[in-house]
mmCIF file of N, CA and C in Angstrom:
data_model
loop_
_atom_site.group_PDB
_atom_site.id
_atom_site.type_symbol
_atom_site.label_atom_id
_atom_site.label_comp_id
_atom_site.label_asym_id
_atom_site.label_seq_id
_atom_site.Cartn_x
_atom_site.Cartn_y
_atom_site.Cartn_z
ATOM 1 N N UNK W 27 45.512 -86.877 -68.260
ATOM 2 C CA UNK W 27 46.506 -86.823 -67.222
ATOM 3 C C UNK W 27 45.868 -87.369 -65.935
ATOM 4 N N UNK W 28 46.491 -88.368 -65.300
ATOM 5 C CA UNK W 28 45.901 -88.926 -64.082
ATOM 6 C C UNK W 28 46.016 -87.943 -62.917
ATOM 7 N N UNK W 29 44.991 -87.943 -62.132
ATOM 8 C CA UNK W 29 44.984 -87.067 -60.961
ATOM 9 C C UNK W 29 45.118 -87.916 -59.714
ATOM 10 N N UNK W 30 45.734 -87.362 -58.713
ATOM 11 C CA UNK W 30 45.864 -88.116 -57.465
ATOM 12 C C UNK W 30 44.495 -88.184 -56.786
ATOM 13 N N UNK W 31 44.183 -89.310 -56.157
ATOM 14 C CA UNK W 31 42.867 -89.434 -55.520
ATOM 15 C C UNK W 31 42.759 -88.491 -54.318
ATOM 16 N N UNK W 32 41.571 -87.963 -54.136
ATOM 17 C CA UNK W 32 41.362 -87.091 -52.985
ATOM 18 C C UNK W 32 41.221 -87.941 -51.740
ATOM 19 N N UNK W 33 41.775 -87.515 -50.628
ATOM 20 C CA UNK W 33 41.651 -88.301 -49.406
ATOM 21 C C UNK W 33 40.198 -88.360 -48.943
ATOM 22 N N UNK W 34 39.824 -89.471 -48.386
ATOM 23 C CA UNK W 34 38.455 -89.651 -47.922
ATOM 24 C C UNK W 34 38.337 -89.209 -46.470
ATOM 25 N N UNK W 35 37.171 -88.651 -46.156
ATOM 26 C CA UNK W 35 36.940 -88.225 -44.778
ATOM 27 C C UNK W 35 36.804 -89.429 -43.870
ATOM 28 N N UNK W 36 37.222 -89.267 -42.655
ATOM 29 C CA UNK W 36 37.095 -90.316 -41.650
ATOM 30 C C UNK W 36 35.612 -90.517 -41.340
ATOM 31 N N UNK W 37 35.175 -91.765 -41.282
ATOM 32 C CA UNK W 37 33.774 -92.059 -41.015
ATOM 33 C C UNK W 37 33.381 -91.767 -39.566
ATOM 34 N N UNK W 38 34.328 -91.843 -38.646
ATOM 35 C CA UNK W 38 34.001 -91.640 -37.239
ATOM 36 C C UNK W 38 33.876 -90.168 -36.862
ATOM 37 N N UNK W 39 34.788 -89.335 -37.350
ATOM 38 C CA UNK W 39 34.760 -87.925 -36.956
ATOM 39 C C UNK W 39 34.179 -87.022 -38.041
ATOM 40 N N UNK W 40 33.923 -87.564 -39.232
ATOM 41 C CA UNK W 40 33.347 -86.836 -40.353
ATOM 42 C C UNK W 40 34.186 -85.621 -40.754
ATOM 43 N N UNK W 41 35.498 -85.730 -40.604
ATOM 44 C CA UNK W 41 36.392 -84.666 -41.031
ATOM 45 C C UNK W 41 36.692 -83.608 -39.977
ATOM 46 N N UNK W 42 36.164 -83.779 -38.760
ATOM 47 C CA UNK W 42 36.467 -82.866 -37.652
ATOM 48 C C UNK W 42 37.295 -83.637 -36.636
ATOM 49 N N UNK W 43 38.616 -83.772 -36.859
ATOM 50 C CA UNK W 43 39.425 -84.688 -36.065
ATOM 51 C C UNK W 43 39.763 -84.226 -34.656
ATOM 52 N N UNK W 44 39.747 -82.932 -34.404
ATOM 53 C CA UNK W 44 40.090 -82.432 -33.076
ATOM 54 C C UNK W 44 38.958 -81.553 -32.579
ATOM 55 N N UNK W 45 38.484 -81.838 -31.388
ATOM 56 C CA UNK W 45 37.416 -81.045 -30.791
ATOM 57 C C UNK W 45 37.850 -80.599 -29.407
ATOM 58 N N UNK W 46 37.236 -79.542 -28.904
ATOM 59 C CA UNK W 46 37.506 -79.050 -27.553
ATOM 60 C C UNK W 46 36.298 -79.353 -26.687
ATOM 61 N N UNK W 47 36.518 -80.081 -25.608
ATOM 62 C CA UNK W 47 35.445 -80.461 -24.696
ATOM 63 C C UNK W 47 35.618 -79.680 -23.403
ATOM 64 N N UNK W 48 34.533 -79.066 -22.948
ATOM 65 C CA UNK W 48 34.616 -78.317 -21.695
ATOM 66 C C UNK W 48 34.550 -79.284 -20.524
ATOM 67 N N UNK W 49 35.301 -78.963 -19.466
ATOM 68 C CA UNK W 49 35.340 -79.824 -18.288
ATOM 69 C C UNK W 49 34.317 -79.399 -17.249
ATOM 70 N N UNK W 50 33.730 -78.242 -17.406
ATOM 71 C CA UNK W 50 32.765 -77.751 -16.433
ATOM 72 C C UNK W 50 33.368 -76.831 -15.389
ATOM 73 N N UNK W 51 34.685 -76.739 -15.341
ATOM 74 C CA UNK W 51 35.341 -75.848 -14.381
ATOM 75 C C UNK W 51 35.778 -74.573 -15.087
ATOM 76 N N UNK W 52 36.127 -73.594 -14.296
ATOM 77 C CA UNK W 52 36.596 -72.319 -14.846
ATOM 78 C C UNK W 52 37.942 -71.949 -14.238
ATOM 79 N N UNK W 53 38.714 -71.196 -15.004
ATOM 80 C CA UNK W 53 39.995 -70.704 -14.519
ATOM 81 C C UNK W 53 39.742 -69.517 -13.602
ATOM 82 N N UNK W 54 40.738 -69.073 -12.861
ATOM 83 C CA UNK W 54 40.543 -67.930 -11.960
ATOM 84 C C UNK W 54 40.065 -66.656 -12.664
ATOM 85 N N UNK W 55 40.386 -66.478 -13.947
ATOM 86 C CA UNK W 55 39.934 -65.276 -14.649
ATOM 87 C C UNK W 55 38.567 -65.472 -15.320
ATOM 88 N N UNK W 56 37.915 -66.635 -15.127
ATOM 89 C CA UNK W 56 36.561 -66.837 -15.605
ATOM 90 C C UNK W 56 36.419 -67.598 -16.910
ATOM 91 N N UNK W 57 37.522 -67.979 -17.535
ATOM 92 C CA UNK W 57 37.431 -68.736 -18.783
ATOM 93 C C UNK W 57 37.142 -70.206 -18.486
ATOM 94 N N UNK W 58 36.466 -70.851 -19.425
ATOM 95 C CA UNK W 58 36.180 -72.278 -19.258
ATOM 96 C C UNK W 58 37.428 -73.107 -19.548
ATOM 97 N N UNK W 59 37.596 -74.178 -18.788
ATOM 98 C CA UNK W 59 38.701 -75.092 -19.006
ATOM 99 C C UNK W 59 38.281 -76.112 -20.055
ATOM 100 N N UNK W 60 39.086 -76.271 -21.101
ATOM 101 C CA UNK W 60 38.757 -77.212 -22.176
ATOM 102 C C UNK W 60 39.903 -78.193 -22.382
ATOM 103 N N UNK W 61 39.552 -79.346 -22.936
ATOM 104 C CA UNK W 61 40.534 -80.362 -23.277
ATOM 105 C C UNK W 61 40.438 -80.651 -24.770
ATOM 106 N N UNK W 62 41.558 -80.629 -25.500
ATOM 107 C CA UNK W 62 41.500 -81.024 -26.909
ATOM 108 C C UNK W 62 41.493 -82.548 -27.004
ATOM 109 N N UNK W 63 40.582 -83.086 -27.793
ATOM 110 C CA UNK W 63 40.462 -84.532 -27.967
ATOM 111 C C UNK W 63 40.543 -84.846 -29.452
ATOM 112 N N UNK W 64 41.402 -85.814 -29.809
ATOM 113 C CA UNK W 64 41.552 -86.200 -31.218
ATOM 114 C C UNK W 64 40.810 -87.506 -31.489
ATOM 115 N N UNK W 65 40.440 -87.701 -32.721
ATOM 116 C CA UNK W 65 39.733 -88.904 -33.151
ATOM 117 C C UNK W 65 40.652 -90.116 -32.997
ATOM 118 N N UNK W 66 40.125 -91.188 -32.433
ATOM 119 C CA UNK W 66 40.930 -92.395 -32.235
ATOM 120 C C UNK W 66 41.173 -93.147 -33.540
ATOM 121 N N UNK W 67 40.256 -93.009 -34.475
ATOM 122 C CA UNK W 67 40.379 -93.772 -35.716
ATOM 123 C C UNK W 67 41.426 -93.174 -36.652
ATOM 124 N N UNK W 68 41.350 -91.876 -36.893
ATOM 125 C CA UNK W 68 42.266 -91.250 -37.857
ATOM 126 C C UNK W 68 43.460 -90.572 -37.174
ATOM 127 N N UNK W 69 43.497 -90.565 -35.850
ATOM 128 C CA UNK W 69 44.600 -89.978 -35.079
ATOM 129 C C UNK W 69 44.796 -88.493 -35.377
ATOM 130 N N UNK W 70 43.690 -87.785 -35.585
ATOM 131 C CA UNK W 70 43.751 -86.342 -35.758
ATOM 132 C C UNK W 70 44.008 -85.853 -37.163
ATOM 133 N N UNK W 71 43.949 -86.721 -38.165
ATOM 134 C CA UNK W 71 44.183 -86.264 -39.532
ATOM 135 C C UNK W 71 42.888 -85.879 -40.235
ATOM 136 N N UNK W 72 41.768 -86.505 -39.858
ATOM 137 C CA UNK W 72 40.488 -86.210 -40.490
ATOM 138 C C UNK W 72 40.225 -86.997 -41.753
ATOM 139 N N UNK W 73 41.220 -87.795 -42.185
ATOM 140 C CA UNK W 73 41.073 -88.608 -43.389
ATOM 141 C C UNK W 73 41.422 -90.054 -43.068
ATOM 142 N N UNK W 74 41.085 -90.934 -43.985
ATOM 143 C CA UNK W 74 41.479 -92.327 -43.837
ATOM 144 C C UNK W 74 41.812 -92.897 -45.199
ATOM 145 N N UNK W 75 42.575 -93.970 -45.192
ATOM 146 C CA UNK W 75 42.878 -94.658 -46.433
ATOM 147 C C UNK W 75 41.973 -95.869 -46.527
ATOM 148 N N UNK W 76 41.407 -96.116 -47.683
ATOM 149 C CA UNK W 76 40.530 -97.273 -47.821
ATOM 150 C C UNK W 76 41.307 -98.569 -47.604
ATOM 151 N N UNK W 77 40.718 -99.505 -46.887
ATOM 152 C CA UNK W 77 41.360 -100.792 -46.666
ATOM 153 C C UNK W 77 40.801 -101.798 -47.662
ATOM 154 N N UNK W 78 41.616 -102.715 -48.047
ATOM 155 C CA UNK W 78 41.172 -103.725 -48.997
ATOM 156 C C UNK W 78 40.502 -104.866 -48.255
ATOM 157 N N UNK W 79 39.717 -105.648 -48.964
ATOM 158 C CA UNK W 79 39.010 -106.770 -48.351
ATOM 159 C C UNK W 79 39.995 -107.808 -47.823
ATOM 160 N N UNK W 80 41.119 -107.975 -48.473
ATOM 161 C CA UNK W 80 42.127 -108.939 -48.022
ATOM 162 C C UNK W 80 42.710 -108.570 -46.673
ATOM 163 N N UNK W 81 42.976 -107.309 -46.475
ATOM 164 C CA UNK W 81 43.498 -106.867 -45.189
ATOM 165 C C UNK W 81 42.472 -107.047 -44.094
ATOM 166 N N UNK W 82 41.194 -106.770 -44.399
ATOM 167 C CA UNK W 82 40.145 -106.929 -43.402
ATOM 168 C C UNK W 82 39.949 -108.397 -43.041
ATOM 169 N N UNK W 83 40.099 -109.288 -44.002
ATOM 170 C CA UNK W 83 39.940 -110.719 -43.735
ATOM 171 C C UNK W 83 41.049 -111.229 -42.839
ATOM 172 N N UNK W 84 42.271 -110.718 -43.029
ATOM 173 C CA UNK W 84 43.381 -111.146 -42.176
ATOM 174 C C UNK W 84 43.220 -110.653 -40.749
ATOM 175 N N UNK W 85 42.662 -109.482 -40.572
ATOM 176 C CA UNK W 85 42.478 -108.920 -39.231
ATOM 177 C C UNK W 85 41.389 -109.673 -38.497
ATOM 178 N N UNK W 86 40.345 -110.121 -39.194
ATOM 179 C CA UNK W 86 39.212 -110.777 -38.561
ATOM 180 C C UNK W 86 39.547 -112.175 -38.042
ATOM 181 N N UNK W 87 40.573 -112.799 -38.527
ATOM 182 C CA UNK W 87 40.905 -114.170 -38.109
ATOM 183 C C UNK W 87 41.411 -114.248 -36.718
#
């Protein structure tokens, strides 16, 4: 029975697509202010689809 392929991890974020970065400031109650940042390559999914050589050749032109 064929199995569906498992999604591959994104090479740029290594499967951690969203991270919280501290800004260095604090809120009035003392908590740190953070910004959520998503991976630009996978757009926050943590996976990528393999591209074929033909598609890469067309993009490079």
